[in-house]
XYZ file of N, CA and C in Angstrom:
798
model
N 124.980 155.909 95.694
C 124.167 156.706 96.614
C 122.949 157.264 95.879
N 121.813 157.184 96.527
C 120.576 157.617 95.884
C 120.353 159.117 96.057
N 120.046 159.757 94.954
C 119.696 161.169 94.956
C 118.623 161.415 93.922
N 118.648 162.602 93.302
C 117.559 162.987 92.414
C 118.070 163.629 91.123
N 117.243 163.512 90.104
C 117.309 164.407 88.950
C 115.964 165.103 88.903
N 115.955 166.408 88.719
C 114.734 167.169 88.970
C 114.333 168.058 87.793
N 113.076 168.425 87.803
C 112.526 169.452 86.932
C 111.568 170.287 87.760
N 111.357 171.528 87.378
C 110.474 172.373 88.191
C 109.889 173.512 87.371
N 108.822 174.051 87.917
C 108.227 175.251 87.329
C 107.384 175.950 88.382
N 107.415 177.274 88.366
C 106.603 178.075 89.281
C 106.012 179.245 88.511
N 104.723 179.474 88.703
C 104.056 180.566 87.994
C 103.087 181.275 88.930
N 102.959 182.567 88.730
C 101.977 183.321 89.513
C 100.564 183.007 89.053
N 100.423 182.512 87.818
C 99.105 182.217 87.270
C 98.470 183.444 86.630
N 97.379 183.217 85.956
C 96.718 184.296 85.216
C 95.914 185.222 86.108
N 95.647 184.812 87.338
C 94.746 185.585 88.189
C 95.451 186.230 89.375
N 96.771 186.080 89.461
C 97.541 186.680 90.551
C 98.667 187.538 89.986
N 98.886 188.694 90.601
C 99.973 189.553 90.148
C 101.326 189.065 90.664
N 101.356 188.659 91.911
C 102.623 188.277 92.525
C 102.666 186.780 92.765
N 103.881 186.263 92.912
C 104.093 184.847 93.184
C 104.623 184.699 94.598
N 103.811 184.110 95.475
C 104.208 183.948 96.870
C 104.816 182.574 97.131
N 104.991 181.787 96.077
C 105.644 180.481 96.193
C 107.151 180.610 95.969
N 107.906 179.660 96.500
C 109.334 179.539 96.223
C 109.681 178.062 96.107
N 110.785 177.772 95.386
C 111.259 176.393 95.313
C 112.775 176.362 95.245
N 113.305 175.206 95.633
C 114.741 174.906 95.548
C 114.871 173.465 95.091
N 115.842 173.186 94.228
C 116.110 171.794 93.860
C 117.596 171.599 93.612
N 118.077 170.400 93.941
C 119.480 170.034 93.755
C 119.549 168.514 93.631
N 120.735 167.946 93.368
C 120.830 166.484 93.223
C 120.530 165.692 94.496
N 120.529 166.357 95.661
C 120.302 165.626 96.912
C 119.066 166.068 97.678
N 118.477 167.169 97.295
C 117.340 167.674 98.058
C 116.508 168.630 97.214
N 115.255 168.803 97.630
C 114.347 169.712 96.931
C 113.211 170.071 97.874
N 112.684 171.286 97.718
C 111.525 171.656 98.539
C 110.762 172.806 97.908
N 109.502 172.950 98.355
C 108.651 174.065 97.969
C 108.169 174.764 99.232
N 107.925 176.060 99.109
C 107.384 176.863 100.208
C 106.340 177.796 99.617
N 105.231 177.933 100.308
C 104.104 178.731 99.810
C 103.740 179.761 100.867
N 103.975 181.053 100.565
C 103.580 182.100 101.491
C 102.097 182.004 101.774
N 101.739 182.024 103.051
C 100.369 181.718 103.453
C 99.431 182.837 103.023
N 98.373 182.481 102.304
C 97.402 183.451 101.821
C 96.750 184.212 102.956
N 96.628 185.524 102.762
C 95.999 186.360 103.784
C 96.983 186.877 104.807
N 98.223 186.348 104.819
C 99.228 186.836 105.748
C 100.109 187.859 105.054
N 100.679 188.770 105.839
C 101.535 189.808 105.277
C 102.788 189.195 104.657
N 103.179 189.724 103.503
C 104.486 189.425 102.906
C 104.749 187.937 102.727
N 103.785 187.223 102.163
C 103.989 185.794 101.928
C 105.140 185.514 100.993
N 105.350 186.401 100.005
C 106.461 186.195 99.084
C 107.800 186.322 99.795
N 107.894 187.270 100.722
C 109.127 187.435 101.485
C 109.343 186.224 102.386
N 108.274 185.721 102.998
C 108.396 184.577 103.906
C 108.918 183.344 103.181
N 108.312 183.009 102.045
C 108.731 181.791 101.343
C 110.151 181.938 100.807
N 110.499 183.122 100.296
C 111.851 183.337 99.777
C 112.879 183.317 100.892
N 112.569 183.938 102.024
C 113.518 183.993 103.135
C 113.854 182.606 103.656
N 112.831 181.785 103.855
C 113.063 180.417 104.334
C 113.839 179.615 103.298
N 113.436 179.735 102.042
C 114.098 178.982 100.977
C 115.574 179.344 100.868
N 115.870 180.619 100.833
C 117.250 181.050 100.616
C 118.124 180.808 101.839
N 117.560 180.945 103.031
C 118.343 180.660 104.232
C 118.694 179.181 104.321
N 117.730 178.310 104.086
C 118.019 176.873 104.126
C 118.988 176.501 103.013
N 118.799 177.066 101.827
C 119.695 176.775 100.707
C 121.128 177.175 101.028
N 121.303 178.324 101.653
C 122.659 178.770 101.973
C 123.325 177.828 102.971
N 122.534 177.254 103.863
C 123.085 176.300 104.834
C 123.394 174.969 104.171
N 122.602 174.599 103.159
C 122.839 173.352 102.431
C 124.098 173.398 101.566
N 124.578 174.592 101.257
C 125.743 174.717 100.387
C 126.941 173.911 100.898
N 127.117 173.873 102.211
C 128.303 173.239 102.789
C 128.382 171.753 102.466
N 127.239 171.100 102.279
C 127.219 169.667 101.976
C 126.643 169.388 100.591
N 126.572 170.429 99.760
C 126.042 170.298 98.392
C 124.628 169.737 98.377
N 123.873 170.023 99.436
C 122.481 169.607 99.493
C 122.229 168.302 100.211
N 123.285 167.574 100.557
C 123.137 166.293 101.249
C 122.843 166.536 102.728
N 121.838 165.841 103.269
C 121.473 165.973 104.683
C 121.524 164.582 105.305
N 122.489 164.358 106.181
C 122.789 162.989 106.619
C 121.941 162.488 107.782
N 121.373 163.364 108.593
C 120.623 162.907 109.761
C 119.327 163.696 109.914
N 118.381 163.106 110.626
C 117.129 163.806 110.902
C 117.368 165.031 111.772
N 118.271 164.902 112.747
C 118.538 166.042 113.614
C 119.106 167.211 112.816
N 119.955 166.912 111.839
C 120.490 167.978 111.009
C 119.393 168.617 110.164
N 118.470 167.819 109.673
C 117.357 168.355 108.894
C 116.510 169.286 109.753
N 116.253 168.885 110.973
C 115.478 169.750 111.868
C 116.221 171.058 112.156
N 117.535 170.970 112.279
C 118.319 172.185 112.481
C 118.187 173.143 111.295
N 118.239 172.585 110.086
C 118.117 173.411 108.891
C 116.790 174.159 108.868
N 115.720 173.453 109.164
C 114.399 174.075 109.128
C 114.263 175.103 110.245
N 114.840 174.796 111.404
C 114.810 175.758 112.517
C 115.551 177.039 112.149
N 116.658 176.903 111.424
C 117.406 178.083 110.970
C 116.560 178.914 110.005
N 115.895 178.245 109.067
C 115.027 178.964 108.143
C 113.883 179.652 108.854
N 113.299 178.978 109.828
C 112.203 179.559 110.599
C 112.683 180.752 111.423
N 113.874 180.632 111.996
C 114.425 181.729 112.795
C 114.665 182.968 111.947
N 114.976 182.767 110.667
C 115.149 183.904 109.760
C 113.892 184.761 109.711
N 112.727 184.111 109.714
C 111.477 184.859 109.704
C 111.320 185.679 110.980
N 111.609 185.051 112.115
C 111.501 185.765 113.386
C 112.406 186.977 113.438
N 113.628 186.832 112.927
C 114.581 187.936 112.926
C 114.078 189.089 112.060
N 113.522 188.758 110.902
C 113.045 189.804 109.990
C 111.865 190.566 110.582
N 110.978 189.850 111.254
C 109.830 190.514 111.868
C 110.298 191.453 112.978
N 111.297 191.035 113.752
C 111.797 191.888 114.830
C 112.425 193.176 114.287
N 112.959 193.105 113.070
C 113.589 194.273 112.468
C 112.611 195.120 111.652
N 111.438 194.575 111.342
C 110.467 195.307 110.519
C 109.063 194.883 110.918
N 108.406 195.708 111.694
C 107.065 195.368 112.180
C 106.054 195.190 111.065
N 106.330 195.760 109.892
C 105.399 195.626 108.766
C 105.309 194.187 108.292
N 106.279 193.355 108.663
C 106.282 191.947 108.248
C 105.571 191.035 109.249
N 105.057 191.610 110.317
C 104.370 190.802 111.327
C 103.241 189.995 110.696
N 103.217 188.711 110.989
C 102.186 187.830 110.447
C 102.620 187.053 109.237
N 103.797 187.354 108.664
C 104.207 186.594 107.480
C 104.533 185.158 107.873
N 104.235 184.229 106.969
C 104.422 182.812 107.256
C 104.477 182.048 105.943
N 104.891 180.795 106.034
C 104.992 179.975 104.828
C 104.834 178.502 105.162
N 104.329 177.751 104.196
C 104.358 176.297 104.283
C 105.756 175.823 103.902
N 106.021 174.549 104.105
C 107.313 173.979 103.711
C 107.142 172.478 103.520
N 107.513 171.992 102.330
C 107.472 170.553 102.066
C 108.679 170.193 101.206
N 109.482 169.238 101.692
C 110.696 168.907 100.949
C 111.123 167.465 101.111
N 112.030 167.040 100.221
C 112.640 165.717 100.286
C 114.149 165.898 100.367
N 114.777 165.096 101.231
C 116.192 165.242 101.525
C 116.832 163.860 101.595
N 117.863 163.647 100.781
C 118.535 162.346 100.742
C 119.791 162.366 101.600
N 120.041 161.249 102.292
C 121.333 161.061 102.946
C 122.184 160.056 102.170
N 121.713 159.694 100.993
C 122.390 158.719 100.151
C 121.738 157.353 100.197
N 121.160 157.015 101.341
C 120.527 155.710 101.515
C 119.042 155.814 101.838
N 118.636 156.935 102.425
C 117.240 157.146 102.802
C 116.793 158.515 102.295
N 115.481 158.650 102.145
C 114.893 159.944 101.800
C 113.994 160.368 102.949
N 114.258 161.549 103.466
C 113.417 162.105 104.522
C 112.506 163.175 103.927
N 111.248 163.110 104.325
C 110.244 164.065 103.878
C 109.946 164.987 105.049
N 110.156 166.280 104.857
C 109.861 167.271 105.899
C 108.653 168.080 105.459
N 107.722 168.294 106.384
C 106.442 168.873 105.957
C 105.765 169.660 107.064
N 105.294 170.869 106.699
C 104.403 171.644 107.551
C 103.540 172.507 106.641
N 102.227 172.541 106.910
C 101.320 173.325 106.079
C 100.517 172.465 105.125
N 100.070 173.066 104.014
C 99.222 172.335 103.078
C 99.822 172.203 101.685
N 101.111 172.491 101.523
C 101.791 171.999 100.324
C 101.922 170.488 100.493
N 102.233 169.776 99.408
C 102.171 168.308 99.499
C 103.367 167.626 98.849
N 103.624 166.409 99.304
C 104.569 165.510 98.650
C 103.813 164.262 98.224
N 103.992 163.885 96.957
C 103.416 162.664 96.400
C 104.551 161.768 95.918
N 104.299 160.461 95.931
C 105.251 159.482 95.415
C 104.572 158.615 94.369
N 105.191 158.516 93.193
C 104.756 157.563 92.175
C 105.719 156.386 92.207
N 105.187 155.219 92.538
C 106.004 153.996 92.603
C 105.264 152.888 91.873
N 105.937 152.318 90.883
C 105.345 151.255 90.071
C 103.996 151.689 89.504
N 103.932 152.939 89.076
C 102.736 153.456 88.414
C 101.618 153.900 89.329
N 101.820 153.804 90.650
C 100.756 154.145 91.599
C 101.112 155.440 92.324
N 100.193 156.406 92.322
C 100.393 157.695 92.982
C 99.881 157.646 94.414
N 100.728 158.059 95.359
C 100.357 158.096 96.773
C 100.673 159.465 97.356
N 99.707 160.045 98.066
C 99.985 161.271 98.800
C 100.697 160.894 100.089
N 101.929 161.348 100.243
C 102.760 160.957 101.389
C 102.501 161.853 102.590
N 102.260 163.122 102.366
C 102.046 164.059 103.463
C 100.562 164.239 103.759
N 100.295 164.698 104.963
C 98.933 165.034 105.382
C 98.849 166.544 105.547
N 97.816 167.147 104.960
C 97.658 168.594 105.074
C 97.482 169.015 106.529
N 98.180 170.048 106.917
C 97.970 170.672 108.231
C 96.987 171.817 108.033
N 95.728 171.452 107.871
C 94.700 172.441 107.525
C 93.419 172.177 108.304
N 92.573 173.195 108.354
C 91.302 173.064 109.055
C 90.424 172.015 108.399
N 90.331 172.027 107.056
C 89.442 171.063 106.406
C 89.958 169.635 106.576
N 91.275 169.447 106.626
C 91.798 168.102 106.862
C 91.441 167.621 108.261
N 91.533 168.511 109.245
C 91.127 168.144 110.607
C 89.648 167.775 110.647
N 88.825 168.520 109.914
C 87.391 168.218 109.877
C 87.125 166.879 109.196
N 87.875 166.591 108.132
C 87.707 165.297 107.464
C 88.153 164.159 108.360
N 89.260 164.350 109.061
C 89.748 163.307 109.970
C 88.750 163.023 111.091
N 88.004 164.056 111.485
C 87.004 163.908 112.544
C 85.678 163.394 112.012
N 85.585 163.166 110.695
C 84.356 162.667 110.104
C 83.279 163.717 109.953
N 83.649 164.998 110.033
C 82.670 166.079 109.968
C 82.599 166.718 108.584
N 83.428 166.235 107.652
C 83.462 166.832 106.322
C 83.913 165.774 105.328
N 83.252 165.729 104.178
C 83.643 164.780 103.134
C 84.683 165.431 102.219
N 85.506 164.623 101.542
C 86.473 165.204 100.591
C 85.809 166.055 99.519
N 84.613 165.672 99.097
C 83.908 166.434 98.068
C 83.544 167.832 98.572
N 83.025 167.919 99.790
C 82.669 169.219 100.366
C 83.913 170.033 100.715
N 84.999 169.337 101.039
C 86.233 170.039 101.405
C 86.760 170.879 100.250
N 86.529 170.434 99.024
C 87.060 171.142 97.855
C 86.460 172.543 97.710
N 85.257 172.753 98.227
C 84.611 174.054 98.083
C 84.345 174.722 99.437
N 84.925 174.180 100.499
C 84.697 174.736 101.830
C 85.244 176.166 101.899
N 84.494 177.095 102.504
C 84.958 178.498 102.544
C 86.263 178.692 103.305
N 86.630 177.745 104.178
C 87.871 177.870 104.948
C 88.919 176.850 104.511
N 88.844 176.435 103.243
C 89.764 175.395 102.780
C 91.220 175.869 102.742
N 91.439 177.182 102.757
C 92.800 177.703 102.708
C 93.394 177.945 104.096
N 92.631 177.651 105.142
C 93.123 177.906 106.502
C 94.071 176.784 106.923
N 95.328 177.145 107.195
C 96.311 176.170 107.651
C 96.495 176.301 109.153
N 96.775 175.191 109.814
C 96.889 175.199 111.275
C 98.334 175.131 111.739
N 99.255 174.723 110.866
C 100.684 174.738 111.179
C 101.443 175.334 110.010
N 102.324 176.280 110.271
C 103.164 176.896 109.251
C 104.480 177.308 109.914
N 105.423 177.759 109.113
C 106.621 178.403 109.635
C 106.360 179.901 109.675
N 106.406 180.472 110.887
C 106.146 181.896 111.038
C 107.136 182.619 111.919
N 108.204 181.912 112.327
C 109.240 182.553 113.122
C 109.230 182.209 114.591
N 108.149 181.626 115.098
C 108.101 181.208 116.500
C 108.770 179.845 116.664
N 109.360 179.603 117.838
C 110.091 178.367 118.086
C 109.230 177.139 117.844
N 107.987 177.181 118.284
C 107.118 176.011 118.167
C 106.747 175.706 116.712
N 106.899 176.670 115.821
C 106.589 176.421 114.412
C 107.506 175.347 113.837
N 108.796 175.453 114.089
C 109.745 174.452 113.598
C 109.516 173.111 114.271
N 109.107 173.133 115.519
C 108.855 171.883 116.241
C 107.656 171.140 115.683
N 106.751 171.840 114.992
C 105.556 171.210 114.423
C 105.828 170.507 113.098
N 107.023 170.688 112.540
C 107.359 170.049 111.265
C 107.389 168.542 111.424
N 106.708 167.833 110.543
C 106.706 166.372 110.547
C 107.784 165.856 109.610
N 108.494 164.819 110.043
C 109.522 164.214 109.205
C 109.230 162.722 109.073
N 109.125 162.267 107.826
C 108.888 160.870 107.496
C 110.104 160.335 106.756
N 110.311 159.023 106.822
C 111.460 158.413 106.147
C 110.986 157.366 105.157
N 111.543 157.405 103.943
C 111.229 156.439 102.894
C 112.514 155.804 102.376
N 112.439 154.516 102.060
C 113.550 153.844 101.391
C 113.420 154.064 99.889
N 114.409 154.670 99.252
C 114.282 154.973 97.823
C 114.409 153.740 96.954
N 113.741 153.802 95.821
C 113.880 152.777 94.790
C 114.136 153.476 93.458
N 115.090 152.995 92.673
C 115.261 153.565 91.329
C 113.941 153.463 90.562
N 113.564 154.515 89.911
C 112.283 154.556 89.208
C 111.211 155.292 89.974
N 111.420 155.542 91.282
C 110.472 156.364 92.036
C 110.453 157.772 91.466
N 109.285 158.365 91.467
C 109.146 159.772 91.060
C 108.396 160.518 92.150
N 109.000 161.607 92.633
C 108.395 162.433 93.668
C 107.818 163.705 93.048
N 106.719 164.166 93.620
C 106.149 165.456 93.283
C 106.024 166.277 94.560
N 106.593 167.467 94.543
C 106.396 168.454 95.601
C 105.597 169.593 94.991
N 104.534 170.020 95.657
C 103.672 171.019 95.031
C 102.980 171.917 96.042
N 102.794 173.159 95.655
C 101.949 174.061 96.430
C 100.490 173.734 96.150
N 99.598 174.286 96.975
C 98.181 173.928 96.834
C 97.524 174.570 95.616
N 98.256 175.453 94.912
C 97.712 175.993 93.680
C 97.471 174.932 92.626
N 98.236 173.840 92.696
C 98.002 172.709 91.795
C 96.883 171.824 92.328
N 97.005 171.370 93.558
C 96.105 170.337 94.074
C 94.701 170.857 94.358
N 94.536 172.169 94.520
C 93.199 172.711 94.730
C 92.377 172.727 93.440
N 93.049 172.646 92.297
C 92.347 172.803 91.033
C 92.495 171.626 90.072
N 93.522 170.840 90.226
C 93.764 169.725 89.313
C 93.437 168.415 90.022
N 92.487 167.636 89.519
C 92.126 166.373 90.163
C 93.323 165.418 90.242
N 93.321 164.577 91.262
C 94.446 163.685 91.491
C 94.688 162.747 90.315
N 93.622 162.325 89.635
C 93.815 161.425 88.504
C 94.541 162.127 87.356
N 94.314 163.440 87.214
C 95.020 164.203 86.185
C 96.484 164.396 86.590
N 96.721 164.643 87.861
C 98.099 164.734 88.359
C 98.845 163.443 88.060
N 98.208 162.319 88.324
C 98.830 161.018 88.075
C 99.131 160.829 86.592
N 98.188 161.213 85.743
C 98.396 161.078 84.296
C 99.576 161.918 83.819
N 99.669 163.144 84.308
C 100.773 164.020 83.903
C 102.116 163.454 84.340
N 102.169 162.923 85.558
C 103.425 162.375 86.063
C 103.837 161.115 85.317
N 102.866 160.366 84.840
C 103.162 159.116 84.125
C 103.431 159.334 82.646
N 102.965 160.452 82.110
C 103.038 160.661 80.664
C 104.393 161.158 80.191
N 105.174 161.744 81.083
C 106.431 162.380 80.689
C 107.622 161.563 81.174
N 108.600 161.374 80.277
C 109.801 160.639 80.656
C 110.727 161.494 81.514
N 110.832 162.772 81.190
C 111.745 163.655 81.907
C 111.006 164.436 82.993
N 111.647 164.657 84.147
C 110.999 165.432 85.212
C 110.558 166.822 84.765
N 111.377 167.489 83.951
C 111.001 168.832 83.518
C 109.741 168.803 82.661
N 109.624 167.797 81.812
C 108.420 167.680 80.982
C 107.185 167.441 81.841
N 107.342 166.629 82.889
C 106.225 166.373 83.799
C 105.819 167.651 84.525
N 106.801 168.436 84.954
C 106.504 169.700 85.624
C 105.728 170.633 84.702
N 106.127 170.692 83.446
C 105.427 171.537 82.476
C 103.993 171.069 82.260
N 103.807 169.758 82.159
C 102.458 169.220 81.973
C 101.551 169.577 83.143
N 102.074 169.482 84.349
C 101.275 169.769 85.531
C 100.836 171.234 85.571
N 101.765 172.135 85.315
C 101.418 173.554 85.354
C 100.483 173.909 84.204
N 100.684 173.310 83.049
C 99.766 173.544 81.929
C 98.355 173.065 82.260
N 98.265 171.926 82.953
C 96.951 171.426 83.358
C 96.266 172.394 84.308
N 97.032 172.949 85.238
C 96.471 173.927 86.170
C 95.987 175.168 85.441
N 96.720 175.578 84.411
C 96.324 176.746 83.626
C 95.027 176.476 82.868
N 94.936 175.312 82.251
C 93.728 174.945 81.507
C 92.513 174.909 82.432
N 92.723 174.445 83.658
C 91.626 174.346 84.619
C 91.428 175.637 85.407
N 92.087 176.707 84.968
C 91.908 178.058 85.504
C 92.201 178.134 87.004
N 93.348 177.608 87.388
C 93.790 177.727 88.778
C 93.909 179.197 89.145
N 93.309 179.569 90.243
C 93.285 180.966 90.670
C 94.285 181.203 91.803
N 95.431 180.580 91.687
C 96.461 180.684 92.725
C 97.816 180.497 92.056
N 98.873 180.837 92.778
C 100.215 180.495 92.314
C 100.341 178.978 92.236
N 101.079 178.489 91.260
C 101.288 177.051 91.093
C 102.788 176.786 91.019
N 103.271 175.938 91.907
C 104.699 175.600 91.953
C 104.853 174.099 92.111
N 105.682 173.504 91.262
C 105.915 172.064 91.338
C 107.400 171.768 91.171
N 107.847 170.749 91.886
C 109.149 170.134 91.653
C 108.893 168.651 91.427
N 109.376 168.120 90.319
C 109.300 166.683 90.029
C 110.715 166.127 90.155
N 110.880 165.117 90.992
C 112.209 164.583 91.279
C 112.215 163.073 91.083
N 113.034 162.593 90.164
C 113.202 161.157 89.940
C 114.372 160.646 90.770
N 114.175 159.519 91.433
C 115.244 158.900 92.220
C 116.218 158.202 91.286
N 117.499 158.523 91.440
C 118.549 157.869 90.654
C 119.715 157.540 91.568
N 120.571 156.645 91.119
C 121.790 156.309 91.856
C 122.932 157.142 91.281
N 123.493 158.022 92.091
C 124.631 158.824 91.660
C 125.906 157.986 91.789
N 126.520 157.649 90.677
C 127.754 156.852 90.703
C 128.930 157.683 91.196
N 128.924 158.968 90.886
C 129.958 159.890 91.339
C 129.284 161.131 91.902
N 130.055 161.952 92.566
C 129.511 163.182 93.133
C 128.985 164.082 92.017
N 127.678 164.366 92.000
C 127.132 165.219 90.934
C 127.509 166.680 91.155
N 127.525 167.441 90.088
C 127.783 168.876 90.190
C 126.681 169.528 91.020
N 127.088 170.407 91.914
C 126.107 171.085 92.758
C 125.741 172.422 92.131
N 124.620 172.434 91.464
C 124.114 173.638 90.814
C 122.643 173.791 91.189
N 122.369 174.279 92.399
C 120.979 174.367 92.854
C 120.168 175.320 91.998
N 118.886 174.997 91.863
C 117.957 175.821 91.105
C 116.918 176.417 92.041
N 116.443 177.606 91.681
C 115.428 178.293 92.463
C 114.275 178.690 91.555
N 113.109 178.855 92.144
C 111.951 179.291 91.389
C 111.049 180.150 92.239
N 110.091 180.811 91.599
C 109.148 181.648 92.313
C 109.799 182.885 92.893
N 109.333 183.306 94.065
C 109.849 184.538 94.663
C 111.292 184.399 95.104
N 111.753 183.171 95.385
C 113.158 182.979 95.751
C 114.070 183.290 94.561
N 113.654 182.917 93.366
C 114.461 183.197 92.170
C 114.462 184.684 91.856
N 113.392 185.381 92.200
C 113.292 186.815 91.908
C 113.985 187.675 92.934
N 114.367 187.082 94.078
C 114.966 187.858 95.154
C 116.384 188.285 94.816
N 116.791 189.511 95.218
C 118.184 189.918 95.037
C 119.155 189.010 95.780
N 118.642 188.258 96.760
C 119.495 187.379 97.558
C 119.581 185.981 96.971
N 119.156 185.786 95.730
C 119.181 184.445 95.150
C 120.600 183.920 94.946
N 121.601 184.776 95.173
C 122.986 184.311 95.191
C 123.260 183.491 96.439
N 122.274 183.465 97.380
C 122.346 182.722 98.630
C 123.278 183.370 99.637
N 123.658 184.613 99.401
C 124.433 185.358 100.397
C 123.468 186.076 101.325
N 122.613 185.300 101.976
C 121.535 185.851 102.807
C 122.067 186.206 104.189
C-alpha cells in the first residue's frame, strides 16, 4: 500500500512575531493550513482546523479511503471554526487555507482551498498540482495580469476561497486524484515560501536532498536567505510502499504544535 515518509518545518520568520501556519504529517496523510492574513485570529483558525481533522484521522491512523470521507473530514474541521466564532465574537472573521494529500493505499487525493500549494516532483520534473484560489490568479486566468506583475500586485494576498466556518466554505474545497509512483516527492507549502522563493530554486532544493527532512530544511533556509516576510511552512512527502502497517505517530508544526490541544483532545 502506498503512503508517505515525510519531513517538515514551520517558522514564523524573521519579520513576524507569531506563526499563523499549521501542519500535520503522518504515514498516510499530510496537510498545511495558513491563517489568512488580515483576518482575526489566523493562528487559532489554522490550529483549530488542523487539530480537529487530526483527531478525526486518529481512528484510521491517517488513512482516508474515499473522497466522501475526505470531504467529511474537512467539513468537520470547517465546522469547528463556525462553532468557535459562535462562542466568541472576537474570533469573527478568522479563516484559513488548507492543502493536503491523503492516501487510501492505492490513490492519493489532493484537497485544496486557498493559496497554499501542492507540488509534485516526478522523474525530476516539478509540477504545481493545485491552482491558487486568489484574486491575482483569477486575473491571470482572465488574461488581465501577467505572472511577473502578479508577484508584486498590491492585492496578491487576497484569497477568494478559504475555510471560515460557513457551510459553503467546505463545499468550495477542490479534490484531485493522482496515481502514486514510488519515487514521487510531494511538497505542501504555505505562500510564505512561494511568494519569495522562485520555482526553479524550489525545484533545486527538492532535488538536492535525499531525505524529506533535509529538503524541508533547504526550502526554509532558502526563504530565510531571500528575506521572506511571512510565515513559512513546508511538508515534503516521499511516496513509498508500506509493506506493513507503519507506526502512527503524527507530527504537528506551527501554531498547531504550540496549541495546548496538540494532544488532539480537541
